[in-house]
mmCIF file of C-alpha atoms in Angstrom:
data_model
loop_
_atom_site.group_PDB
_atom_site.id
_atom_site.type_symbol
_atom_site.label_atom_id
_atom_site.label_comp_id
_atom_site.label_asym_id
_atom_site.label_seq_id
_atom_site.Cartn_x
_atom_site.Cartn_y
_atom_site.Cartn_z
ATOM 1 C CA MET N 1 0.117 0.133 0.033
ATOM 2 C CA THR N 2 1.358 3.612 -0.999
ATOM 3 C CA TYR N 3 -0.399 6.808 0.649
ATOM 4 C CA ASN N 4 0.314 10.290 0.545
ATOM 5 C CA ILE N 5 -1.082 11.410 3.490
ATOM 6 C CA ARG N 6 -0.627 15.296 2.818
ATOM 7 C CA LEU N 7 1.232 17.448 5.504
ATOM 8 C CA ASP N 8 -0.189 18.627 8.814
ATOM 9 C CA ILE N 9 -1.342 22.498 7.753
ATOM 10 C CA ALA N 10 -4.472 23.853 9.554
ATOM 11 C CA SER N 11 -5.314 25.673 6.615
ATOM 12 C CA ASP N 12 -6.944 21.911 5.437
ATOM 13 C CA GLY N 13 -9.583 22.760 7.960
ATOM 14 C CA ASP N 14 -12.179 20.183 8.400
ATOM 15 C CA ASN N 15 -9.499 18.169 6.311
ATOM 16 C CA ALA N 16 -6.917 18.755 8.559
ATOM 17 C CA TRP N 17 -4.337 16.228 10.149
ATOM 18 C CA PRO N 18 -5.946 15.648 13.198
ATOM 19 C CA HIS N 19 -9.162 14.768 11.570
ATOM 20 C CA ARG N 20 -7.720 12.486 9.152
ATOM 21 C CA ARG N 21 -5.332 10.318 11.090
ATOM 22 C CA SER N 22 -7.750 7.683 12.607
ATOM 23 C CA ALA N 23 -9.173 7.430 9.211
ATOM 24 C CA LEU N 24 -5.688 6.572 7.584
ATOM 25 C CA THR N 25 -4.156 4.721 10.297
ATOM 26 C CA GLY N 26 -7.546 2.590 10.953
ATOM 27 C CA LEU N 27 -7.497 1.635 7.028
ATOM 28 C CA VAL N 28 -3.847 0.560 6.898
ATOM 29 C CA ALA N 29 -4.644 -1.461 10.122
ATOM 30 C CA TYR N 30 -7.804 -2.687 8.598
ATOM 31 C CA TYR N 31 -6.133 -3.948 5.501
ATOM 32 C CA ALA N 32 -2.716 -4.671 6.929
ATOM 33 C CA PRO N 33 -0.485 -4.518 3.915
ATOM 34 C CA ASP N 34 2.911 -6.285 4.445
ATOM 35 C CA LEU N 35 4.563 -3.009 3.439
ATOM 36 C CA VAL N 36 3.420 0.975 3.583
ATOM 37 C CA GLY N 37 5.132 3.474 1.956
ATOM 38 C CA MET N 38 3.929 7.032 2.809
ATOM 39 C CA GLN N 39 4.568 10.609 1.380
ATOM 40 C CA GLU N 40 4.300 14.145 2.476
ATOM 41 C CA VAL N 41 4.642 13.189 6.065
ATOM 42 C CA LEU N 42 5.796 15.670 8.728
ATOM 43 C CA LEU N 43 7.802 14.370 12.336
ATOM 44 C CA ASN N 44 4.274 14.713 14.311
ATOM 45 C CA GLN N 45 2.614 12.745 11.611
ATOM 46 C CA LYS N 46 4.959 10.047 11.797
ATOM 47 C CA GLN N 47 5.177 9.824 15.286
ATOM 48 C CA GLY N 48 1.026 9.603 15.097
ATOM 49 C CA VAL N 49 1.388 6.789 12.495
ATOM 50 C CA GLU N 50 3.794 4.834 14.633
ATOM 51 C CA ALA N 51 1.844 5.166 17.902
ATOM 52 C CA ASP N 52 -1.250 4.175 15.805
ATOM 53 C CA LEU N 53 0.427 1.298 13.982
ATOM 54 C CA PRO N 54 2.354 -0.701 16.570
ATOM 55 C CA ALA N 55 3.119 -3.796 14.099
ATOM 56 C CA TYR N 56 4.818 -2.071 11.521
ATOM 57 C CA ASP N 57 8.372 -0.701 11.671
ATOM 58 C CA PHE N 58 9.448 2.277 9.802
ATOM 59 C CA VAL N 59 12.162 3.544 8.324
ATOM 60 C CA GLY N 60 13.556 6.545 6.373
ATOM 61 C CA VAL N 61 14.424 10.394 7.102
ATOM 62 C CA ALA N 62 13.552 13.543 6.916
ATOM 63 C CA ARG N 63 14.256 15.555 3.377
ATOM 64 C CA ASP N 64 15.412 18.763 4.572
ATOM 65 C CA ASP N 65 18.744 17.607 7.105
ATOM 66 C CA GLY N 66 18.700 13.900 7.058
ATOM 67 C CA LYS N 67 17.377 13.895 9.919
ATOM 68 C CA ASP N 68 13.734 14.914 11.440
ATOM 69 C CA LYS N 69 13.224 18.402 9.548
ATOM 70 C CA GLY N 70 10.639 18.363 6.487
ATOM 71 C CA GLU N 71 8.863 15.725 4.981
ATOM 72 C CA TYR N 72 9.555 12.136 5.089
ATOM 73 C CA SER N 73 8.752 9.661 2.548
ATOM 74 C CA PRO N 74 8.560 6.526 5.002
ATOM 75 C CA LEU N 75 8.398 2.675 4.545
ATOM 76 C CA GLY N 76 6.822 0.540 6.883
ATOM 77 C CA PHE N 77 6.913 -3.044 6.973
ATOM 78 C CA ARG N 78 5.038 -5.456 8.827
ATOM 79 C CA ARG N 79 7.640 -6.546 11.758
ATOM 80 C CA ASP N 80 6.014 -10.329 12.100
ATOM 81 C CA ARG N 81 6.487 -10.793 8.351
ATOM 82 C CA PHE N 82 10.008 -9.379 8.038
ATOM 83 C CA ALA N 83 13.258 -8.757 9.499
ATOM 84 C CA LEU N 84 15.008 -5.758 8.569
ATOM 85 C CA VAL N 85 18.608 -6.466 7.154
ATOM 86 C CA ALA N 86 19.651 -2.756 6.262
ATOM 87 C CA SER N 87 17.829 0.523 5.720
ATOM 88 C CA GLY N 88 18.766 3.820 4.381
ATOM 89 C CA THR N 89 17.588 7.018 2.418
ATOM 90 C CA PHE N 90 18.938 9.115 -0.587
ATOM 91 C CA TRP N 91 18.394 12.145 -2.067
ATOM 92 C CA LEU N 92 17.110 12.540 -5.494
ATOM 93 C CA SER N 93 19.809 14.806 -6.886
ATOM 94 C CA PRO N 94 22.970 14.900 -8.333
ATOM 95 C CA THR N 95 24.468 14.503 -4.588
ATOM 96 C CA PRO N 96 22.452 11.440 -3.263
ATOM 97 C CA ASP N 97 24.335 11.200 -0.165
ATOM 98 C CA VAL N 98 23.854 15.008 0.924
ATOM 99 C CA PRO N 99 20.336 17.031 2.012
ATOM 100 C CA GLY N 100 19.411 19.056 -1.266
ATOM 101 C CA LYS N 101 17.028 19.501 -4.235
ATOM 102 C CA GLY N 102 18.056 18.296 -7.757
ATOM 103 C CA TRP N 103 17.537 19.972 -11.215
ATOM 104 C CA ASP N 104 14.287 21.988 -11.758
ATOM 105 C CA ALA N 105 12.563 20.421 -8.385
ATOM 106 C CA ALA N 106 10.516 23.022 -6.137
ATOM 107 C CA TYR N 107 11.602 21.071 -2.914
ATOM 108 C CA PRO N 108 14.328 17.920 -1.626
ATOM 109 C CA ARG N 109 13.116 14.761 -2.388
ATOM 110 C CA VAL N 110 14.329 11.469 -1.118
ATOM 111 C CA ALA N 111 13.984 7.638 -1.800
ATOM 112 C CA SER N 112 13.674 5.684 1.556
ATOM 113 C CA TRP N 113 14.800 2.305 1.259
ATOM 114 C CA ALA N 114 15.040 -1.223 3.116
ATOM 115 C CA ARG N 115 16.561 -4.758 2.371
ATOM 116 C CA LEU N 116 13.827 -7.078 4.443
ATOM 117 C CA ARG N 117 14.050 -11.185 4.558
ATOM 118 C CA ASP N 118 10.895 -12.526 4.472
ATOM 119 C CA LYS N 119 10.678 -14.435 8.119
ATOM 120 C CA ALA N 120 8.443 -17.729 6.513
ATOM 121 C CA SER N 121 10.217 -17.916 3.109
ATOM 122 C CA LEU N 122 13.682 -16.817 4.197
ATOM 123 C CA ARG N 123 13.385 -14.804 0.503
ATOM 124 C CA MET N 124 14.890 -11.253 0.554
ATOM 125 C CA LEU N 125 13.463 -8.102 -0.886
ATOM 126 C CA LEU N 126 14.575 -4.437 -1.489
ATOM 127 C CA VAL N 127 11.825 -1.875 -1.173
ATOM 128 C CA VAL N 128 12.197 1.845 -2.333
ATOM 129 C CA ASN N 129 9.739 4.219 -1.502
ATOM 130 C CA THR N 130 9.671 7.949 -3.027
ATOM 131 C CA HIS N 131 7.852 10.863 -3.624
ATOM 132 C CA PHE N 132 8.617 12.933 -6.785
ATOM 133 C CA ASP N 133 8.632 16.340 -7.317
ATOM 134 C CA HIS N 134 5.498 18.027 -8.652
ATOM 135 C CA VAL N 135 6.995 21.045 -10.841
ATOM 136 C CA GLY N 136 10.276 19.698 -12.089
ATOM 137 C CA THR N 137 9.630 17.588 -15.146
ATOM 138 C CA THR N 138 13.358 17.075 -15.768
ATOM 139 C CA ALA N 139 13.536 16.270 -12.097
ATOM 140 C CA ARG N 140 10.890 13.840 -12.247
ATOM 141 C CA LEU N 141 12.998 12.078 -15.112
ATOM 142 C CA GLU N 142 16.204 12.152 -13.646
ATOM 143 C CA SER N 143 14.712 10.909 -10.263
ATOM 144 C CA ALA N 144 13.315 7.879 -12.075
ATOM 145 C CA ARG N 145 16.749 7.195 -14.066
ATOM 146 C CA GLN N 146 18.370 7.610 -10.608
ATOM 147 C CA ILE N 147 16.286 5.210 -8.737
ATOM 148 C CA ARG N 148 16.606 2.728 -11.799
ATOM 149 C CA ARG N 149 20.489 2.952 -11.610
ATOM 150 C CA TRP N 150 20.513 2.908 -7.833
ATOM 151 C CA ILE N 151 18.302 -0.278 -8.058
ATOM 152 C CA THR N 152 20.353 -2.226 -10.518
ATOM 153 C CA ASP N 153 23.517 -1.410 -8.304
ATOM 154 C CA GLN N 154 21.975 -2.284 -5.136
ATOM 155 C CA ARG N 155 19.838 -5.530 -5.827
ATOM 156 C CA LYS N 156 21.313 -8.593 -4.878
ATOM 157 C CA LYS N 157 21.052 -12.142 -6.985
ATOM 158 C CA GLY N 158 17.613 -13.310 -6.582
ATOM 159 C CA GLU N 159 16.317 -10.487 -4.820
ATOM 160 C CA MET N 160 12.648 -9.302 -5.406
ATOM 161 C CA VAL N 161 12.331 -5.425 -5.850
ATOM 162 C CA VAL N 162 9.195 -3.585 -4.795
ATOM 163 C CA LEU N 163 9.195 0.515 -6.316
ATOM 164 C CA MET N 164 6.499 2.581 -4.639
#
């Protein structure tokens, strides 16, 4: 499941985050997907989602500083199904290891990833979650190319890949 939860801004009125939170986390809990990617997640929203969905572990850092400033594109996985082997975040830009925006993007964009081991089958899975820029056409194209190269470079033999 992938879900753009929209950032938390009061000007959304009746559709503001405090009114959407339980509907969103209730929907995820009801369907209980093995994997869930989210976009436009601020720190307080991430903390709320994590509190409401205790069956999941989430990986990924915020895009502005690589810690907790700005939006996240977190990747969640069911801890009863998968074991986390490795995880990280890279920026969709010419400098993927450094926070910043690339090409003609309006904002910094990231891809959060996790290498997971299925506890039942022991098969490996490489999962990448992202959120492309809404303005920059070059940024979207280059982001897709960058992610394709990254997956090609990082994927291990026999590993399945999921891109959200």
